[in-house]
CSV table of C-alpha atoms in Angstrom, one decimal:
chain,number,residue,atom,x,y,z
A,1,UNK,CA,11.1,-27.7,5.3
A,2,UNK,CA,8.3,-29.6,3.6
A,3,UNK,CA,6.4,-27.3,1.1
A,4,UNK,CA,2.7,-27.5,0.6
A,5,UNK,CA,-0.3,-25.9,-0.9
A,6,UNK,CA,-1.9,-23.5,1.2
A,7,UNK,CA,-5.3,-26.4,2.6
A,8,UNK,CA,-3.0,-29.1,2.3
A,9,UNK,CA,-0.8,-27.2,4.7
A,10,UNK,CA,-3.5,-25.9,6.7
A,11,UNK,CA,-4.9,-29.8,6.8
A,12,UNK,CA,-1.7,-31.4,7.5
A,13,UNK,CA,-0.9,-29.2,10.9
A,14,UNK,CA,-4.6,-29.8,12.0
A,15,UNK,CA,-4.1,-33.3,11.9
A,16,UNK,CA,-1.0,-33.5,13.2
A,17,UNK,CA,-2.3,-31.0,16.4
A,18,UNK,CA,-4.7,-33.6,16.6
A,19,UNK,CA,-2.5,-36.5,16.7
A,20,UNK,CA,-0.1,-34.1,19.6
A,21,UNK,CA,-3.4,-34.1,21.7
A,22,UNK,CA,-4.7,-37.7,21.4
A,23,UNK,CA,-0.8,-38.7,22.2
A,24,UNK,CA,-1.4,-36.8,25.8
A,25,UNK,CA,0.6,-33.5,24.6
A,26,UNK,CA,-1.1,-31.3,27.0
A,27,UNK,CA,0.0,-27.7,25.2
A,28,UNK,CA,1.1,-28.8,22.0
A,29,UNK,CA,3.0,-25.5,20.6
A,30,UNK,CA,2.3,-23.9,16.9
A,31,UNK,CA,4.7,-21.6,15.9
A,32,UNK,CA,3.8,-19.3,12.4
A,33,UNK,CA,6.2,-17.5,11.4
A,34,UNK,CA,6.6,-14.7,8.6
A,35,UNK,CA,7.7,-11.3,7.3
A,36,UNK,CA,4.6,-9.2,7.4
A,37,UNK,CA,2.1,-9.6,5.6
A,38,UNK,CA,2.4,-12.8,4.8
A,39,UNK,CA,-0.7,-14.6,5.9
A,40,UNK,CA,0.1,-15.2,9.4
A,41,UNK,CA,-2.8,-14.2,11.6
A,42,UNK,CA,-5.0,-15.4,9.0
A,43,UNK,CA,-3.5,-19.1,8.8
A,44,UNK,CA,-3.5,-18.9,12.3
A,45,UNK,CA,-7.2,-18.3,13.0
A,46,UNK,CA,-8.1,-20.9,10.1
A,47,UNK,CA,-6.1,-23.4,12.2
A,48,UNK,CA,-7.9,-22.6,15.2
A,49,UNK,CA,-11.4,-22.8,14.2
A,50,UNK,CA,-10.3,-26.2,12.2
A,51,UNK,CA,-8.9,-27.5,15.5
A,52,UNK,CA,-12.1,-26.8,17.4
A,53,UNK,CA,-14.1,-28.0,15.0
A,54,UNK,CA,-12.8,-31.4,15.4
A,55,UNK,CA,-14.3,-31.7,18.7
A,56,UNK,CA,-11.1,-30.7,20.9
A,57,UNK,CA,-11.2,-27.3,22.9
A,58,UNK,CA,-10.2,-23.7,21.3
A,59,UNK,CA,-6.4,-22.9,20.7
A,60,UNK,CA,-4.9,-20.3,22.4
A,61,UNK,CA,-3.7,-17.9,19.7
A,62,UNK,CA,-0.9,-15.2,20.8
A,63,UNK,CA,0.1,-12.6,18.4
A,64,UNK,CA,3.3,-11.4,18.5
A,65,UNK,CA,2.3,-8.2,17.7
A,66,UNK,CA,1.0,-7.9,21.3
A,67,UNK,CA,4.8,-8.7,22.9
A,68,UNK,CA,6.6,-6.5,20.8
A,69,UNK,CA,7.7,-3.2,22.2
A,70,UNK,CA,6.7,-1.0,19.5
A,71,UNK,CA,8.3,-0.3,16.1
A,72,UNK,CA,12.1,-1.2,17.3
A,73,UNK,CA,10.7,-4.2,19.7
A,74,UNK,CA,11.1,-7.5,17.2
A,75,UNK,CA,14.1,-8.8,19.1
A,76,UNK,CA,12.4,-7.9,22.5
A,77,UNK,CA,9.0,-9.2,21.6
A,78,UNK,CA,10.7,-12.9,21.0
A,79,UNK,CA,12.8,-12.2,23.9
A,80,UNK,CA,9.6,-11.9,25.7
A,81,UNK,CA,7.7,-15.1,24.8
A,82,UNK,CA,10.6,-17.1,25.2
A,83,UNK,CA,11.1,-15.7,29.0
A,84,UNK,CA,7.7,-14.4,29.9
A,85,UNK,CA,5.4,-17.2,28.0
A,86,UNK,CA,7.4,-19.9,26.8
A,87,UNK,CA,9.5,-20.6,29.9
A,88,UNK,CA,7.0,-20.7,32.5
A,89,UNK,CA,4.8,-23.2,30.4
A,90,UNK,CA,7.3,-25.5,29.7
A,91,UNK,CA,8.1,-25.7,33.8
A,92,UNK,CA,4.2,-26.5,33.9
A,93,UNK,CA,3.1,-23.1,35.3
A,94,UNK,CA,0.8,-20.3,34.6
A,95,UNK,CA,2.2,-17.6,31.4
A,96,UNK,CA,1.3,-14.4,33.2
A,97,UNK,CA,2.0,-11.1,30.1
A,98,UNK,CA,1.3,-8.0,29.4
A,99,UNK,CA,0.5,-7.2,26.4
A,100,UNK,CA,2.0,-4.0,24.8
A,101,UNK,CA,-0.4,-0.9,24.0
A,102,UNK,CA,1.0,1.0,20.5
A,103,UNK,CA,-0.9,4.0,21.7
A,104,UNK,CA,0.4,4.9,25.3
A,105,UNK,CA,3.6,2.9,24.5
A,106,UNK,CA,3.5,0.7,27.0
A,107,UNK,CA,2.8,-2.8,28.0
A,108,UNK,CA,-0.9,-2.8,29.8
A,109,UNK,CA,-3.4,-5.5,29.7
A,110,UNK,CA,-2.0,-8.6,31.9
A,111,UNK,CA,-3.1,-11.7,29.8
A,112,UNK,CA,-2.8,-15.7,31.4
A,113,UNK,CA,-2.7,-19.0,30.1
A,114,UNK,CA,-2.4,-22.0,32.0
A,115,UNK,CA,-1.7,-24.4,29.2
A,116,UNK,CA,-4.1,-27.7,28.6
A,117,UNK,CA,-5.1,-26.8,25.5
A,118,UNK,CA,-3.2,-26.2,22.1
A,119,UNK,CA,-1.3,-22.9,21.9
A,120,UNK,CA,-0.9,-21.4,18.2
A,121,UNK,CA,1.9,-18.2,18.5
A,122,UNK,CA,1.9,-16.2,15.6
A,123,UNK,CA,4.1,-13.5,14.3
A,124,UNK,CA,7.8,-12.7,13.1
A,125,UNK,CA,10.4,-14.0,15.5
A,126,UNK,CA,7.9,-16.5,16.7
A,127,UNK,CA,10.4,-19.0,15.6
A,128,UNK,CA,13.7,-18.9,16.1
A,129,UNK,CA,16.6,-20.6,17.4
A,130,UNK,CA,15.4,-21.3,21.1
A,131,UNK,CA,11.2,-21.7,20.3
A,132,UNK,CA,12.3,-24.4,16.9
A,133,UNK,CA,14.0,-26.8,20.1
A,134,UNK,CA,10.6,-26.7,22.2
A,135,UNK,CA,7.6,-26.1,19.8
A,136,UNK,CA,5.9,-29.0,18.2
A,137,UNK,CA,5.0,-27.4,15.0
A,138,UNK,CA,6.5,-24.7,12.7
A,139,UNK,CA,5.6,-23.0,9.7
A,140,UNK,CA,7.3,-20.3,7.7
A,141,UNK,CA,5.5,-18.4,5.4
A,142,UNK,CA,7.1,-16.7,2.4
A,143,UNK,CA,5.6,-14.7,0.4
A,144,UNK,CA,6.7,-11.8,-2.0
A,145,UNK,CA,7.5,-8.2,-1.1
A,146,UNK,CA,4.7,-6.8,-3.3
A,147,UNK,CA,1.9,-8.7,-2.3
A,148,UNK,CA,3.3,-8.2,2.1
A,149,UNK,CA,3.1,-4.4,1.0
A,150,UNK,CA,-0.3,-4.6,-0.5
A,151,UNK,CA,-1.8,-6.7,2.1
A,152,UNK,CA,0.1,-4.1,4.7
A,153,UNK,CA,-1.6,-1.1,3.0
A,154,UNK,CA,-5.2,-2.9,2.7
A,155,UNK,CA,-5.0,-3.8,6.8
A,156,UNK,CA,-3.5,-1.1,8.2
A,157,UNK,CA,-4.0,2.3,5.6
A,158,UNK,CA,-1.1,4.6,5.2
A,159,UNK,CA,-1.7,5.0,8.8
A,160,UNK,CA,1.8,2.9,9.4
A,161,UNK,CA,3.3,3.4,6.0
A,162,UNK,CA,6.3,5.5,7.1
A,163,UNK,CA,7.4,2.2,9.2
A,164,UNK,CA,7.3,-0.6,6.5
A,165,UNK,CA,10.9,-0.4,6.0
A,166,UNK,CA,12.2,-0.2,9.6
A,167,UNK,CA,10.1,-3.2,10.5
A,168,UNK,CA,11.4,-4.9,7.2
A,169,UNK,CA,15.3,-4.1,8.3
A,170,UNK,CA,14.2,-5.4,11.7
A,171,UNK,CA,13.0,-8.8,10.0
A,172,UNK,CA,15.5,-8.9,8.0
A,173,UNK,CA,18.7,-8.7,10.7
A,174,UNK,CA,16.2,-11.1,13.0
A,175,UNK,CA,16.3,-13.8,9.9
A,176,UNK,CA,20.0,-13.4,9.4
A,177,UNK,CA,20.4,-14.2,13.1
A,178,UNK,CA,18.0,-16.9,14.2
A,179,UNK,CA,18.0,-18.4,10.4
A,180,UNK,CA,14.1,-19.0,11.5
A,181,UNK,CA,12.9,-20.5,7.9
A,182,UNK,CA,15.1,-23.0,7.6
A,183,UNK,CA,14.0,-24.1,11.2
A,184,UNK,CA,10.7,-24.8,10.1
A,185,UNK,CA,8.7,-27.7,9.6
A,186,UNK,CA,6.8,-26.5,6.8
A,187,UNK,CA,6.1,-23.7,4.4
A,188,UNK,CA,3.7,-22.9,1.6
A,189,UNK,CA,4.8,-24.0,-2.1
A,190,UNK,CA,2.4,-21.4,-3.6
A,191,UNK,CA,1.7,-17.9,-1.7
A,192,UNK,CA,-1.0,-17.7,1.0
A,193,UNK,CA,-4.7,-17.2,0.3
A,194,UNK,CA,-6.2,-14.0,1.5
């Protein structure tokens, strides 16, 4: 993994999702990857709006807080890109999903993407050992405890408190298993920028 400050990083995998798409990558695939609170959905949106500034069409962003199956799901949520998303891009058809609703604890809204443009997935368990072979990109994002559980509290209240540690166990197992930061391409040398 090549560490890099936070723009430099954020510049680097612009130009280089550039580069996928003027090589005739027709879905080149981002994966960020994280414990929570660690900057994800916020790299991930930077990257976007950097990408479509250069002139080439907006990235897909999927969140895998939308595939999980609630406070248990990690494991099923990465199950689910890999078989539901992933899979059905890579054989050059349309990712047909439902996302899943924390309040009626469900999956609900049916979301599709048909690939042709860059596709940025963020969230833990994004990037493991079957999404490192096919993705293009990978970033893992470290960052320490304190500043995840401050950056937690400031998005989300207490609202979600009691379920910091059962998500962190989850993330933690999920790591053990799929080893997912030493699968990526790059990482931050100095923690992420709010």
């Amino acid at each position: 993994m090549e560490l890099l400050p936070y723009e430099d990083l954020l510049e680097r995998v612009v130009s280089q999702t550039l580069e996928l798409v003027d090589r005739g990558v027709i879905t080149p695939i981002i994966l960020i990857d994280g414990r929570a609170g660690s900057g994800k959905s916020t790299l991930a949106a930077k990257l976007q709006n950097e990408v479509f500034k250069q002139g080439e069409s907006m990235p897909r962003i999927i969140h895998m807080d939308d595939l999980y199956e609630g406070w248990q799901g990690l494991s099923l949520g990465a199950e689910y890109l890999q078989r539901i998303i992933l899979q059905p891009l890579l054989a050059k058809k349309n990712a047909s999903w439902q996302e899943y609703n924390w309040e009626l604890e469900q999956r609900d809204r049916w979301r599709e993407f048909s690939g042709g443009t860059p596709l940025i997935v963020e969230g833990c368990g994004s990037l493991n050992q079957y999404t490192s072979a096919i993705s293009n990109i990978s970033i893992w994002l470290e960052v320490d405890e304190e500043i995840r559980r401050a950056r937690w509290l400031e998005r989300d209240g207490n609202t979600f408190d009691e379920y910091f540690d059962i998500w962190a166990a989850q993330e933690l197992d999920f790591i053990a298993r799929e080893k997912s930061p030493s699968l990526a391409d790059y990482g931050l040398s100095s923690p992420a920028v709010d």
